[in-house]
Short mmCIF file of C-alpha atoms in Angstrom, two decimals:
data_model
loop_
_atom_site.label_atom_id
_atom_site.label_comp_id
_atom_site.label_asym_id
_atom_site.label_seq_id
_atom_site.Cartn_x
_atom_site.Cartn_y
_atom_site.Cartn_z
CA MET A 1 -58.61 -56.94 -141.12
CA MET A 2 -56.52 -56.76 -143.92
CA ASN A 3 -54.43 -59.99 -143.72
CA LYS A 4 -57.40 -62.36 -143.63
CA HIS A 5 -57.44 -61.21 -147.82
CA ILE A 6 -53.76 -60.57 -148.80
CA SER A 7 -53.29 -64.11 -149.49
CA LYS A 8 -55.29 -63.69 -152.52
CA ILE A 9 -53.11 -61.41 -154.06
CA SER A 10 -50.88 -63.62 -156.01
CA ILE A 11 -55.10 -64.43 -157.66
CA ILE A 12 -55.70 -61.11 -158.11
CA THR A 13 -52.26 -60.02 -160.02
CA ALA A 14 -52.49 -63.03 -162.32
CA LEU A 15 -56.27 -62.15 -163.26
CA VAL A 16 -55.66 -58.46 -163.76
CA ALA A 17 -51.98 -58.42 -165.20
CA GLY A 18 -53.81 -58.55 -168.49
CA ILE A 19 -55.95 -55.13 -168.21
CA GLY A 20 -54.70 -52.33 -170.68
CA LEU A 21 -52.83 -55.04 -173.10
CA SER A 22 -54.05 -55.73 -176.35
CA SER A 23 -50.87 -57.47 -177.87
CA CYS A 24 -52.60 -61.08 -177.81
CA THR A 25 -54.58 -61.72 -180.94
CA LYS A 26 -58.31 -63.01 -181.10
CA LYS A 27 -57.00 -66.65 -182.55
CA PHE A 28 -54.35 -66.95 -179.27
CA ASP A 29 -57.23 -65.96 -177.05
CA GLN A 30 -59.48 -68.39 -177.93
CA ILE A 31 -57.20 -71.18 -177.98
CA ASN A 32 -55.80 -70.21 -174.08
CA THR A 33 -59.46 -69.48 -172.92
CA ASN A 34 -59.84 -72.62 -170.15
CA PRO A 35 -63.68 -72.72 -170.17
CA ASP A 36 -63.93 -74.03 -166.23
CA LYS A 37 -61.90 -70.82 -165.19
CA ALA A 38 -63.62 -67.22 -164.64
CA SER A 39 -62.33 -65.39 -167.31
CA THR A 40 -62.93 -61.89 -164.89
CA ALA A 41 -62.06 -61.17 -161.73
CA SER A 42 -64.87 -60.61 -159.08
CA SER A 43 -65.37 -56.63 -158.35
CA ALA A 44 -64.55 -57.59 -154.14
CA TRP A 45 -61.08 -59.30 -155.24
CA LEU A 46 -60.21 -56.22 -156.72
CA ALA A 47 -61.38 -54.11 -154.56
CA THR A 48 -59.40 -56.31 -152.73
CA ASN A 49 -56.00 -55.72 -154.67
CA ILE A 50 -56.40 -52.08 -155.34
CA LEU A 51 -56.82 -51.17 -151.15
CA THR A 52 -53.89 -53.20 -150.59
CA SER A 53 -51.54 -51.06 -153.30
CA VAL A 54 -53.25 -48.25 -151.83
CA THR A 55 -51.90 -49.05 -147.87
CA SER A 56 -50.31 -51.79 -146.95
CA LYS A 57 -47.59 -51.41 -150.22
CA ASP A 58 -46.78 -47.34 -148.42
CA ILE A 59 -47.01 -49.33 -144.84
CA ALA A 60 -44.12 -51.48 -145.76
CA THR A 61 -41.91 -53.51 -143.20
CA GLY A 62 -38.11 -52.58 -142.35
CA THR A 63 -36.34 -49.60 -143.65
CA ASP A 64 -39.07 -49.12 -145.95
CA PHE A 65 -41.61 -48.14 -143.27
CA ARG A 66 -39.47 -45.44 -140.99
CA GLN A 67 -38.46 -43.33 -144.26
CA PRO A 68 -41.60 -40.99 -144.02
CA PHE A 69 -40.35 -40.39 -140.66
CA THR A 70 -36.73 -39.62 -141.26
CA LEU A 71 -37.46 -37.17 -143.84
CA GLY A 72 -40.42 -35.68 -140.94
CA LYS A 73 -37.53 -35.38 -138.54
CA TYR A 74 -39.04 -37.42 -136.02
CA ILE A 75 -36.22 -40.04 -135.79
CA CYS A 76 -32.57 -40.28 -136.84
CA TRP A 77 -30.81 -43.25 -138.30
CA SER A 78 -27.38 -44.64 -137.04
CA GLU A 79 -26.60 -47.67 -139.98
CA LEU A 80 -25.45 -45.56 -142.24
CA VAL A 81 -25.95 -41.32 -143.49
CA SER A 82 -29.57 -41.68 -144.26
CA PRO A 83 -30.43 -39.28 -147.79
CA TYR A 84 -33.87 -38.72 -146.18
CA GLN A 85 -32.32 -37.80 -142.99
CA TYR A 86 -30.53 -34.84 -144.25
CA ASN A 87 -33.05 -33.42 -147.51
CA LYS A 88 -31.46 -35.51 -150.37
CA PHE A 89 -34.52 -36.33 -152.79
CA ASP A 90 -34.05 -38.46 -155.58
CA ARG A 91 -36.42 -38.73 -159.12
CA VAL A 92 -39.99 -40.41 -157.72
CA SER A 93 -41.86 -43.33 -159.41
CA PHE A 94 -45.35 -42.98 -160.67
CA ASN A 95 -46.24 -46.79 -159.89
CA ARG A 96 -48.84 -46.20 -157.84
CA LEU A 97 -51.03 -45.07 -160.67
CA LEU A 98 -50.66 -48.23 -162.31
CA VAL A 99 -53.52 -49.96 -159.69
CA LEU A 100 -56.19 -47.70 -161.15
CA ARG A 101 -56.24 -49.98 -164.11
CA ASP A 102 -58.44 -52.29 -162.04
CA VAL A 103 -60.66 -48.99 -160.86
CA ASP A 104 -62.88 -49.81 -164.20
CA ALA A 105 -63.05 -53.36 -164.46
CA MET A 106 -63.70 -53.34 -160.71
CA VAL A 107 -67.29 -51.10 -161.25
CA LYS A 108 -67.67 -52.95 -164.59
CA ASN A 109 -67.75 -56.73 -163.05
CA THR A 110 -71.01 -55.89 -160.86
CA SER A 111 -73.73 -56.30 -162.22
CA ASN A 112 -75.81 -55.20 -158.74
CA ALA A 113 -77.27 -51.60 -159.04
CA ASP A 114 -76.55 -50.54 -156.22
CA GLN A 115 -73.42 -52.37 -155.30
CA LYS A 116 -71.99 -50.62 -158.84
CA ASN A 117 -72.50 -46.96 -157.03
CA SER A 118 -70.71 -48.43 -154.17
CA TYR A 119 -67.63 -49.87 -156.14
CA ASP A 120 -67.82 -46.58 -158.53
CA GLY A 121 -67.76 -44.12 -155.43
CA PHE A 122 -64.67 -46.01 -153.86
CA GLY A 123 -62.81 -46.19 -156.96
CA HIS A 124 -63.09 -42.07 -157.24
CA PHE A 125 -61.93 -41.54 -153.78
CA ILE A 126 -59.06 -44.46 -154.80
CA ARG A 127 -58.46 -42.17 -158.09
CA ALA A 128 -58.32 -38.88 -156.10
CA TRP A 129 -56.30 -40.41 -153.57
CA GLN A 130 -53.56 -41.85 -156.16
CA PHE A 131 -53.23 -38.87 -158.19
CA PHE A 132 -53.13 -36.56 -154.84
CA GLN A 133 -50.17 -37.84 -153.42
CA THR A 134 -48.70 -37.87 -156.82
CA THR A 135 -48.70 -34.72 -157.58
CA MET A 136 -48.16 -33.64 -153.94
CA GLN A 137 -44.26 -34.86 -155.14
CA VAL A 138 -43.77 -32.97 -158.39
CA GLY A 139 -46.32 -30.86 -159.61
CA ASP A 140 -48.02 -31.42 -162.79
CA ILE A 141 -48.58 -34.78 -163.44
CA PRO A 142 -50.69 -36.80 -166.52
CA TYR A 143 -54.07 -37.01 -165.01
CA THR A 144 -56.75 -37.00 -167.56
CA GLN A 145 -55.27 -39.75 -169.94
CA ALA A 146 -53.15 -41.47 -167.26
CA VAL A 147 -53.39 -45.24 -167.46
CA GLN A 148 -54.96 -45.26 -170.67
CA GLY A 149 -52.99 -47.88 -172.33
CA ALA A 150 -56.10 -50.05 -172.78
CA SER A 151 -57.10 -47.35 -175.14
CA GLY A 152 -53.98 -47.13 -177.29
CA ILE A 153 -52.47 -43.54 -175.24
CA ILE A 154 -49.20 -45.08 -174.25
CA LYS A 155 -47.58 -41.35 -173.47
CA ALA A 156 -49.80 -39.63 -171.70
CA LYS A 157 -49.95 -35.71 -171.48
CA TYR A 158 -49.44 -34.03 -168.26
CA ASP A 159 -52.30 -31.88 -166.96
CA THR A 160 -51.46 -28.50 -165.18
CA GLN A 161 -51.23 -29.15 -161.77
CA LYS A 162 -54.55 -26.64 -160.54
CA ASP A 163 -56.24 -28.82 -163.05
CA VAL A 164 -55.60 -31.90 -161.55
CA PHE A 165 -56.87 -30.71 -158.15
CA ILE A 166 -59.84 -29.49 -159.89
CA GLY A 167 -60.05 -33.36 -160.93
CA ILE A 168 -59.17 -34.44 -157.40
CA LEU A 169 -62.16 -32.27 -156.11
CA LYS A 170 -64.39 -33.31 -158.56
CA GLU A 171 -63.74 -37.37 -158.15
CA LEU A 172 -64.04 -36.78 -154.16
CA ASP A 173 -67.65 -35.22 -154.82
CA GLN A 174 -68.50 -38.22 -156.92
CA ALA A 175 -67.34 -40.76 -154.14
CA ASP A 176 -69.55 -38.85 -152.08
CA SER A 177 -72.80 -38.87 -154.27
CA LEU A 178 -72.24 -42.55 -155.57
CA LEU A 179 -71.61 -43.95 -152.00
CA ALA A 180 -74.25 -42.49 -150.23
CA LYS A 181 -76.79 -44.51 -152.52
CA GLY A 182 -74.62 -47.33 -152.09
CA VAL A 183 -74.40 -50.28 -150.82
CA ASP A 184 -71.98 -52.36 -148.14
CA PHE A 185 -69.82 -54.02 -150.72
CA GLY A 186 -67.01 -56.76 -150.30
CA GLY A 187 -62.97 -56.92 -150.60
CA ASP A 188 -62.60 -53.92 -148.11
CA PHE A 189 -60.27 -55.29 -145.53
CA ILE A 190 -60.54 -51.86 -143.75
CA TYR A 191 -64.09 -50.80 -143.28
CA SER A 192 -65.97 -54.12 -143.66
CA GLY A 193 -67.83 -52.58 -146.94
CA SER A 194 -69.32 -50.09 -144.63
CA VAL A 195 -70.14 -46.88 -147.39
CA ASP A 196 -71.00 -44.67 -144.61
CA LYS A 197 -67.25 -44.78 -143.53
CA TRP A 198 -66.20 -44.60 -146.81
CA ARG A 199 -67.93 -41.40 -147.43
CA ARG A 200 -67.41 -40.07 -144.14
CA LEU A 201 -63.77 -40.92 -145.11
CA ALA A 202 -63.74 -39.09 -148.99
CA ASN A 203 -65.25 -36.42 -147.04
CA SER A 204 -62.38 -35.88 -144.71
CA PHE A 205 -60.18 -36.74 -147.57
CA GLN A 206 -61.33 -33.70 -149.78
CA LEU A 207 -60.83 -31.41 -146.20
CA GLN A 208 -56.96 -31.97 -146.17
CA VAL A 209 -56.65 -31.59 -149.87
CA LEU A 210 -58.41 -27.97 -149.93
CA LEU A 211 -56.51 -27.27 -147.11
CA ASN A 212 -53.43 -27.65 -149.09
CA LEU A 213 -54.77 -25.05 -151.14
CA VAL A 214 -54.46 -22.86 -149.07
CA LYS A 215 -52.71 -20.08 -151.16
CA LYS A 216 -55.16 -20.36 -153.72
CA THR A 217 -58.03 -19.26 -151.49
CA SER A 218 -58.45 -16.07 -154.75
CA ASP A 219 -57.99 -18.43 -157.63
CA PRO A 220 -62.74 -17.59 -158.90
CA ASP A 221 -62.20 -21.55 -160.49
CA LEU A 222 -61.24 -23.67 -156.81
CA ASP A 223 -63.63 -21.04 -154.67
CA VAL A 224 -61.29 -23.34 -151.85
CA ILE A 225 -63.33 -21.59 -149.28
CA ASN A 226 -66.82 -22.50 -149.90
CA LYS A 227 -66.11 -25.59 -150.69
CA PHE A 228 -64.50 -26.11 -147.72
CA LYS A 229 -67.80 -24.93 -145.74
CA ALA A 230 -70.01 -27.37 -147.93
CA VAL A 231 -68.03 -30.34 -147.61
CA ALA A 232 -67.57 -29.94 -143.86
CA GLN A 233 -71.14 -30.19 -143.73
CA ARG A 234 -71.04 -33.37 -144.93
CA PRO A 235 -70.54 -36.53 -142.65
CA LEU A 236 -66.84 -36.46 -141.16
CA MET A 237 -64.97 -39.47 -139.39
CA ARG A 238 -66.62 -39.15 -135.70
CA ASP A 239 -63.54 -41.45 -133.92
CA TYR A 240 -60.56 -42.99 -134.13
CA THR A 241 -62.61 -45.85 -135.16
CA ASP A 242 -63.27 -44.31 -138.37
CA ASN A 243 -59.57 -44.05 -138.92
CA PHE A 244 -58.36 -45.03 -142.76
CA ALA A 245 -56.03 -47.21 -140.96
CA VAL A 246 -54.13 -50.97 -141.63
CA THR A 247 -54.47 -53.43 -138.66
CA TYR A 248 -51.96 -56.75 -138.02
CA GLN A 249 -51.93 -60.22 -136.97
CA ALA A 250 -48.99 -62.19 -135.98
CA SER A 251 -48.09 -63.81 -139.38
CA ALA A 252 -45.26 -63.07 -141.59
CA GLY A 253 -45.79 -59.86 -144.02
CA TYR A 254 -48.89 -59.24 -142.03
CA CYS A 255 -46.96 -57.61 -138.55
CA TYR A 256 -47.35 -54.03 -137.37
CA PRO A 257 -44.22 -52.85 -140.11
CA TRP A 258 -41.95 -51.69 -137.24
CA SER A 259 -42.18 -55.09 -135.04
CA SER A 260 -39.39 -58.10 -135.22
CA THR A 261 -40.97 -60.98 -133.30
CA ALA A 262 -41.03 -64.68 -133.89
CA ALA A 263 -43.88 -63.99 -136.52
CA GLN A 264 -41.93 -61.86 -138.61
CA ILE A 265 -37.70 -60.70 -138.06
CA ASN A 266 -37.07 -56.80 -138.44
CA SER A 267 -32.95 -56.46 -138.42
CA PHE A 268 -33.80 -52.75 -139.05
CA VAL A 269 -34.67 -52.13 -135.09
CA ILE A 270 -31.15 -51.31 -133.77
CA TYR A 271 -30.79 -48.15 -135.56
CA PRO A 272 -33.18 -45.88 -135.28
CA MET A 273 -32.71 -42.53 -132.42
CA MET A 274 -35.67 -39.97 -131.39
CA SER A 275 -35.19 -36.46 -132.64
CA SER A 276 -35.08 -33.70 -130.45
CA THR A 277 -37.31 -32.15 -132.64
CA LEU A 278 -40.57 -34.40 -131.86
CA LEU A 279 -38.93 -35.13 -128.25
CA ASP A 280 -38.70 -31.86 -127.42
CA LEU A 281 -42.06 -30.85 -128.17
CA LEU A 282 -42.76 -33.46 -125.42
CA LYS A 283 -40.93 -32.75 -122.81
CA ASN A 284 -41.87 -29.01 -122.99
CA THR A 285 -45.53 -29.38 -122.92
CA GLN A 286 -44.88 -32.51 -119.85
CA ASP A 287 -46.66 -34.42 -122.53
CA LYS A 288 -47.16 -38.46 -121.52
CA ARG A 289 -47.51 -39.10 -125.08
CA LEU A 290 -43.22 -39.30 -124.46
CA PHE A 291 -43.25 -42.38 -122.81
CA TYR A 292 -45.64 -44.22 -125.49
CA PHE A 293 -43.29 -43.23 -128.33
CA ALA A 294 -39.81 -43.80 -126.62
CA GLU A 295 -37.09 -45.43 -124.45
CA PRO A 296 -35.33 -43.62 -122.07
CA SER A 297 -31.74 -42.63 -123.02
CA PRO A 298 -29.20 -45.73 -121.21
CA ALA A 299 -26.57 -42.48 -120.22
CA LYS A 300 -29.87 -41.17 -118.14
CA THR A 301 -30.68 -43.90 -116.58
CA LYS A 302 -27.17 -45.09 -115.63
CA ALA A 303 -26.92 -42.41 -114.41
CA GLY A 304 -30.10 -42.94 -112.13
CA LEU A 305 -33.10 -41.47 -113.68
CA VAL A 306 -36.11 -43.17 -113.60
CA SER A 307 -38.07 -43.98 -116.84
CA SER A 308 -40.83 -41.87 -115.88
CA ASP A 309 -38.98 -39.24 -115.63
CA PHE A 310 -39.13 -36.27 -118.42
CA ASN A 311 -35.31 -35.50 -118.02
CA ALA A 312 -34.31 -39.07 -118.76
CA TYR A 313 -35.17 -38.70 -122.65
CA VAL A 314 -32.54 -37.30 -125.18
CA GLY A 315 -33.45 -36.28 -128.67
CA VAL A 316 -30.73 -36.32 -131.39
CA GLU A 317 -30.74 -33.14 -133.55
CA PRO A 318 -31.15 -34.65 -136.98
CA SER A 319 -29.41 -32.02 -139.34
CA ASP A 320 -26.14 -33.11 -136.93
CA ASP A 321 -23.28 -34.56 -138.38
CA PHE A 322 -23.86 -38.39 -138.96
CA THR A 323 -20.25 -38.49 -136.87
CA ALA A 324 -21.67 -36.64 -133.62
CA THR A 325 -24.66 -38.51 -133.97
CA ILE A 326 -22.97 -41.72 -134.13
CA SER A 327 -20.77 -40.33 -130.79
CA GLN A 328 -23.82 -39.66 -128.95
CA LYS A 329 -25.06 -43.21 -129.60
CA ASN A 330 -22.21 -44.64 -128.60
CA ALA A 331 -22.39 -42.79 -125.20
CA GLY A 332 -26.28 -43.78 -124.73
CA ASN A 333 -27.37 -40.31 -124.94
CA PHE A 334 -30.56 -40.73 -127.29
CA CYS A 335 -33.32 -42.53 -127.25
CA ASP A 336 -34.65 -45.68 -128.92
CA VAL A 337 -38.02 -45.99 -129.80
CA ASN A 338 -40.65 -47.86 -127.64
CA LYS A 339 -40.29 -51.26 -127.37
CA ARG A 340 -43.67 -51.89 -127.69
CA TYR A 341 -43.47 -51.07 -131.39
CA VAL A 342 -40.63 -53.71 -131.97
CA GLU A 343 -42.31 -56.13 -129.35
CA MET A 344 -45.87 -56.56 -130.14
CA TYR A 345 -46.85 -57.96 -133.69
CA ASN A 346 -50.13 -55.28 -133.63
CA ALA A 347 -48.42 -52.46 -131.53
CA GLU A 348 -51.53 -50.33 -133.25
CA PRO A 349 -53.44 -49.61 -136.29
CA VAL A 350 -51.55 -47.80 -138.79
CA GLY A 351 -53.83 -44.84 -140.40
CA LEU A 352 -53.38 -43.09 -143.69
CA LEU A 353 -55.45 -40.44 -142.59
CA ASN A 354 -57.14 -40.41 -138.67
CA TYR A 355 -59.79 -38.94 -137.33
CA TRP A 356 -57.35 -36.55 -135.25
CA ASP A 357 -56.41 -35.40 -138.61
CA VAL A 358 -59.36 -33.84 -139.41
CA GLN A 359 -60.46 -32.43 -136.39
CA PHE A 360 -56.85 -30.57 -136.53
CA LEU A 361 -57.71 -29.02 -139.99
CA LEU A 362 -60.99 -28.06 -139.05
CA ALA A 363 -59.59 -26.05 -136.37
CA GLU A 364 -56.55 -24.33 -138.13
CA ALA A 365 -59.77 -23.72 -140.61
CA THR A 366 -61.81 -21.89 -138.11
CA VAL A 367 -58.50 -20.08 -137.25
CA ARG A 368 -58.27 -18.97 -140.75
CA GLY A 369 -62.00 -17.79 -140.68
CA TRP A 370 -63.14 -20.39 -143.05
CA ILE A 371 -66.10 -21.61 -141.26
CA SER A 372 -67.38 -21.02 -138.01
CA GLY A 373 -70.18 -22.28 -135.82
CA THR A 374 -67.77 -24.28 -134.02
CA ALA A 375 -64.80 -22.63 -131.92
CA ALA A 376 -61.48 -23.61 -133.02
CA GLU A 377 -60.43 -24.88 -129.43
CA THR A 378 -63.12 -27.54 -130.06
CA TYR A 379 -61.96 -29.16 -132.84
CA TYR A 380 -58.01 -28.52 -131.63
CA GLU A 381 -58.87 -30.43 -127.77
CA ASN A 382 -61.12 -33.17 -129.79
CA GLY A 383 -58.00 -33.80 -132.04
CA ILE A 384 -55.45 -33.95 -129.19
CA LYS A 385 -58.23 -36.18 -127.10
CA GLY A 386 -58.86 -38.59 -129.98
CA HIS A 387 -55.15 -39.30 -130.01
CA LEU A 388 -54.58 -39.89 -126.26
CA SER A 389 -57.46 -42.15 -126.83
CA PHE A 390 -55.86 -44.35 -129.17
CA LEU A 391 -53.03 -44.41 -127.29
CA ALA A 392 -54.54 -45.53 -124.30
CA LYS A 393 -56.99 -48.46 -126.62
CA TYR A 394 -54.14 -49.89 -128.30
CA ALA A 395 -50.89 -49.62 -126.29
CA PRO A 396 -50.33 -51.39 -123.32
CA ALA A 397 -50.28 -49.41 -119.84
CA SER A 398 -46.91 -51.52 -119.50
CA TYR A 399 -45.07 -49.88 -122.00
CA ALA A 400 -45.88 -46.65 -120.46
CA HIS A 401 -42.86 -46.33 -118.27
CA ASN A 402 -44.98 -46.02 -114.86
CA MET A 403 -46.50 -43.00 -116.89
CA ALA A 404 -49.70 -43.98 -118.72
CA ILE A 405 -52.55 -42.47 -119.43
CA ASP A 406 -55.98 -42.65 -118.34
CA ALA A 407 -59.08 -40.83 -118.39
CA ALA A 408 -58.48 -37.73 -116.58
CA TYR A 409 -55.71 -37.24 -118.57
CA ILE A 410 -57.30 -36.69 -121.43
CA SER A 411 -59.79 -34.53 -119.94
CA SER A 412 -57.01 -32.10 -118.53
CA PHE A 413 -54.35 -32.66 -121.09
CA PRO A 414 -55.84 -30.41 -123.62
CA ALA A 415 -55.75 -27.28 -121.50
CA THR A 416 -52.33 -26.96 -120.76
CA VAL A 417 -51.69 -26.77 -124.19
CA ALA A 418 -54.49 -24.55 -125.00
CA LEU A 419 -54.85 -22.42 -128.08
CA THR A 420 -53.27 -18.62 -127.11
CA GLY A 421 -51.96 -15.63 -128.98
CA THR A 422 -52.10 -14.15 -132.59
CA SER A 423 -53.78 -16.56 -135.53
CA GLU A 424 -50.28 -17.74 -136.74
CA ASN A 425 -49.45 -18.60 -133.46
CA GLN A 426 -52.53 -21.32 -132.96
CA ILE A 427 -52.06 -22.79 -136.29
CA ASN A 428 -48.31 -23.32 -134.92
CA GLN A 429 -49.94 -25.30 -132.20
CA ILE A 430 -52.75 -26.99 -134.14
CA ILE A 431 -49.49 -27.84 -136.55
CA THR A 432 -47.52 -28.94 -133.78
CA GLN A 433 -50.22 -31.38 -132.37
CA LYS A 434 -51.03 -32.70 -135.69
CA TYR A 435 -47.37 -33.72 -135.78
CA ILE A 436 -47.09 -35.02 -132.63
CA ALA A 437 -50.03 -37.11 -133.00
CA GLY A 438 -48.30 -38.12 -136.37
CA PHE A 439 -45.54 -40.39 -135.33
CA PHE A 440 -45.68 -43.45 -136.53
CA GLN A 441 -48.82 -42.71 -138.46
CA ASN A 442 -49.79 -40.82 -141.80
CA SER A 443 -47.01 -42.17 -144.43
CA ASP A 444 -47.23 -40.71 -147.00
CA PHE A 445 -44.80 -38.13 -145.98
CA ASN A 446 -47.48 -36.39 -143.56
CA ALA A 447 -45.18 -34.13 -141.58
CA TRP A 448 -42.97 -33.09 -144.41
CA TYR A 449 -45.69 -31.45 -146.62
CA GLU A 450 -47.31 -30.02 -144.11
CA ASN A 451 -43.79 -28.38 -142.98
CA ARG A 452 -43.55 -27.22 -146.51
CA ARG A 453 -47.05 -25.49 -146.36
CA THR A 454 -46.71 -23.92 -143.05
CA GLY A 455 -43.18 -23.66 -141.72
CA TYR A 456 -44.59 -25.80 -138.49
CA PRO A 457 -42.83 -27.55 -136.71
CA VAL A 458 -39.49 -26.03 -137.44
CA PHE A 459 -36.91 -28.30 -139.29
CA LYS A 460 -33.36 -27.23 -138.45
CA LEU A 461 -31.60 -26.41 -141.34
CA ASN A 462 -27.03 -27.04 -141.29
CA SER A 463 -25.77 -25.87 -144.86
CA THR A 464 -22.88 -27.97 -143.66
CA THR A 465 -25.00 -31.33 -143.53
CA ASN A 466 -28.06 -30.35 -145.89
CA LEU A 467 -27.30 -33.03 -148.60
CA ASN A 468 -30.10 -30.77 -151.06
CA VAL A 469 -28.94 -28.66 -153.49
CA PRO A 470 -28.48 -25.28 -152.71
CA PRO A 471 -27.38 -26.88 -149.40
CA THR A 472 -28.79 -23.70 -147.96
CA SER A 473 -32.18 -24.36 -148.70
CA PHE A 474 -35.10 -27.16 -147.82
CA PRO A 475 -35.68 -29.08 -151.23
CA LEU A 476 -39.46 -28.31 -152.50
CA ARG A 477 -39.93 -31.27 -154.54
CA TRP A 478 -39.43 -34.71 -155.75
CA MET A 479 -37.76 -35.09 -159.43
CA TYR A 480 -39.92 -36.48 -162.23
CA PRO A 481 -39.34 -40.26 -162.64
CA THR A 482 -36.74 -41.74 -164.76
CA ASN A 483 -39.16 -44.12 -166.93
CA GLU A 484 -41.09 -40.61 -167.81
CA LEU A 485 -37.96 -38.97 -169.28
CA ASN A 486 -36.97 -41.84 -171.34
CA TYR A 487 -39.98 -43.33 -172.99
CA ASN A 488 -42.52 -39.73 -172.66
CA SER A 489 -40.04 -37.18 -172.97
CA ASP A 490 -41.86 -35.17 -175.46
CA ASN A 491 -44.77 -34.83 -172.54
CA VAL A 492 -42.92 -34.68 -169.22
CA ASN A 493 -40.43 -32.26 -170.70
CA ALA A 494 -43.20 -29.85 -172.01
CA ALA A 495 -44.50 -30.40 -168.36
CA ILE A 496 -41.03 -29.30 -167.01
CA GLN A 497 -40.84 -26.03 -169.44
CA ARG A 498 -44.13 -25.05 -168.31
CA GLN A 499 -43.74 -24.75 -164.94
CA PHE A 500 -39.94 -24.63 -164.35
CA LYS A 501 -38.55 -23.20 -167.22
CA GLY A 502 -36.66 -26.38 -168.03
CA ASN A 503 -35.38 -26.88 -164.68
CA ASP A 504 -36.34 -29.97 -163.40
CA ASP A 505 -34.38 -30.09 -159.71
CA PHE A 506 -35.60 -30.42 -155.64
CA THR A 507 -35.94 -26.41 -155.21
CA GLN A 508 -38.07 -25.30 -158.12
CA THR A 509 -41.65 -23.83 -156.61
CA MET A 510 -44.78 -25.79 -158.31
CA TRP A 511 -48.34 -24.19 -158.50
CA LEU A 512 -49.60 -25.30 -155.30
CA LEU A 513 -46.64 -23.14 -153.43
CA GLN A 514 -46.97 -20.59 -155.15
#
């Protein structure tokens, strides 16, 4: 459970705020040192701080939580024109990298050799995770010189995206090796310090990183396919209990991000509308997950349809003009999100990388011919069953509109959406199921990245409402941070020139996509 640890954050912040700074004189340090207090933060405290930054800061409350799902066309927004719904990007922030300043101190501050291996392995995973999320947004980023202020490097050079990915893969190899030699460690509210589970996560995440290099399989420096084969033989996630997920409790700030209860009020719950992008996929295959995700259309139930009827559910096209969307809502021709997300403080754990994601990427790799020995259909079915089982575990049947998922359904449903046709069609099916399972999960823009990588599921482009420039295309990336342009202009401008001939805009194609 994350929550019993987060109360320490203010203490941790105070302890680590000075890491990387060097402006104090020796005399000042001596005068202001309290001999009765610890002068360093414990490794466990730092691990909690790091993990909180990576998880709960990405899984925020209120409107921030819904942003990736608006961009990913899962929901539409009725409060006002939502930039992400209409594909408008802005400048990104590199703030997620700041927490990496704590990693070296976390490793250094333990004297137990076995635990040092554990914290070191954990730290390499965290570094890989944060650098991956950052490079996926913009392209080239600082890597080798990033967060090196304590060494006097305050204007970091930018590494090529290729070199960043090579570094990420090496760090994940280090994570696996170090965790394999380590022992369970403190400060971890996700896996209770289990080095086995962290090792499985690191390896599963490395497969995700490698699959994103699908356009780079001919690059000998990366050796993507052979690397994927090797990592696929390591310990991986086994079921949804291995999910990289945050759980919740009934306390303000620690509730499920979309909930609105006595413990935590969310004033934004009145604005979402389920999209036709998601609902049509569920209706087309008579998928009972529809009833776990959504509430029926007010207009349809008023007309006499019951909540257990697939036809009682109406999606809104995300690219429609905002005024038309509001008219549709006012007429009751829309669906709200399922009430469990609002009424339950612990609606479900929110995963950043889940067991079913790993099964789907193994299925895709098999279809692409990267690995063999297990049928793609087996991985594909495992992914679907894993998500169905997760919903059956965490979502009370009382919220399922008399269409509860049971063991018989979990066993039989995958056959109704079995892989068929060409390799391309099978990849479409795999990404579609990954997309469905990603509703209110995978908060780091994963659905949008998958659409950018594969084109699936298809997002409708409406040039009359698309806020991207030009409106005839979807954006491909965010722009670099204002802070970098102001304080590290030589390095960021060199990266922009190297990649995009000086054009830092939304439609430039980064190395990963070429």
